[in-house]
């Protein structure tokens, strides 16, 4: 978006006609000054919502229904209950906020159909961009000592989080600070979405993945990201396009990132079987996440002080280390035995999913996200994401022999049940619905299914038959490939969308001609990142609670583009 766009949008927000109390007229009498009860709620309000910039932007954003004294009183009483009660009834607290959230009409992106055909760019252009993206990753590692990723808040919230889902979150999350932030963020998003301020905070964009143009972006390091960047650099080496100096630098970076995943980010937990397991935490202890000193304090104030391991970070870290040829003893653990304690069985351990905001899908056979720490902490409650379960399958395929999955009835049953979960998801069409996903886009699910399918097809035929005797993977492949060819590349894309399309097409056997629109988009978008990076930052993954928090970065886009073009070069460019 141009400066003129934001200037005009800000002017309209600042001069809008005000009808009804603003967020601050509702909350200031209760939360602006610390008082009795839970001190965090007031601290969060002052830190996250009461800052001068947001106050200025929202000062004329009022809700006319709050002109009703009874409704305004009910809302304020809910905030008083959240502030003063040590163990509030979160359904009662959230009720008035949920009613307001349901008045917000947000929509997912719906790009127009692509108007014209695209020709495949020359192979030299593809190779030039691959080299530029590889250089971007290696240059970032050399300059920072790691490859950073960024988080950014979008206060307008997620279209899939209506009033019902807000109440689910308030009742299913564990940490009090996380409940507080969910409550207040969702109250604030109503005032934003129903005012001209929405155009400033949530401007339109091209394609599906959201660009990260928010002014506050939080740089950090996580094993999940290092695992992904490891795979990207391995892909770069496989292209043969890296110079001898880059090859040495890439191998050094890969070794460092695998070490960060398996050693620095290692945490011991206890499984449902009573045994101890080493898993990988979402954020390693300070100072390893590399937050700035300023944000370290802000993070505490906002209620994000406790992090626990998760099944996705663990799976991706083990997979990347396996692909890199690591021999750390942690990889010998039969991780599937641990994951089995987090696998949902209908009517059995379904209560493990305490935040079922995507309950439009059948959880049976899926593995939940968050791992209880040794101290029993589970700040986010638990949820279940389909793309995470692809990562669990993928790491299981890569370690099939090491973990003796085919030789162990319970382990083979565990894997088959995840395959069944994925088959029901895809054959129902729910995989293409953003509401089905907690942390990812449907388009990213397609790319990650391609990654999983590639690992599956690398297995011997007898192993594939034992895992998938009914041909579920082929059924899923056809459905996902059709979605990518008909919907994703059939519409206007940005560079990140196009990279996801290429990864799916390359792994799932897309027709050579179908690569051209995505490759053309990537080549045409080259340079959009300005002087420092080939591409801008886009949404890679997200949190839907406490508000829409996007994670990505320009280096992330470079990595996805690199991997997508490497596959296109092998399959379609020649």
Coordinates of C-alpha atoms in Angstrom, one line a residue, residues 206-212 228 440-441 443-444 447-448 488 493-503 518 521-522 525 528 535-541 551-561:
X206 CA -3.1 -9.2 -3.5
X207 CA -3.4 -13.0 -3.2
X208 CA -4.0 -15.2 -0.2
X209 CA -1.1 -15.0 2.2
X210 CA -1.2 -11.7 4.1
X211 CA 1.8 -9.4 3.7
X212 CA 3.4 -8.4 7.1
X228 CA 12.6 -25.1 8.1
X440 CA -1.9 -22.4 8.7
X441 CA -3.5 -21.5 5.4
X443 CA -2.7 -23.4 0.7
X444 CA 0.2 -24.1 3.0
X447 CA 2.4 -27.5 0.1
X448 CA 3.1 -29.5 3.3
X488 CA -4.6 -21.5 -6.2
X493 CA -1.3 -14.8 -6.5
X494 CA 1.5 -13.1 -4.6
X495 CA 5.0 -14.5 -4.5
X496 CA 4.4 -16.5 -1.3
X497 CA 1.2 -18.1 -2.7
X498 CA 3.1 -19.0 -5.9
X499 CA 5.9 -20.6 -3.9
X500 CA 3.4 -22.8 -2.1
X501 CA 1.8 -23.8 -5.4
X502 CA 5.1 -24.8 -6.8
X503 CA 6.0 -27.0 -3.8
X518 CA 3.4 -19.5 -10.4
X521 CA 4.5 -14.5 -10.6
X522 CA 7.7 -15.2 -8.6
X525 CA 7.7 -10.0 -8.0
X528 CA 9.6 -6.3 -4.0
X535 CA 10.9 -10.5 -1.4
X536 CA 8.8 -9.0 1.3
X537 CA 7.5 -10.8 4.4
X538 CA 4.2 -12.8 4.2
X539 CA 2.1 -14.8 6.5
X540 CA 3.7 -18.3 7.0
X541 CA 1.8 -19.3 10.1
X551 CA 4.7 -15.1 11.7
X552 CA 6.9 -14.9 8.7
X553 CA 9.7 -12.7 7.3
X554 CA 11.5 -11.8 4.1
X555 CA 14.0 -14.7 4.7
X556 CA 11.0 -17.0 5.1
X557 CA 9.7 -15.9 1.7
X558 CA 13.1 -16.4 0.2
X559 CA 13.3 -19.9 1.6
X560 CA 9.8 -20.9 0.2
X561 CA 10.6 -19.3 -3.2

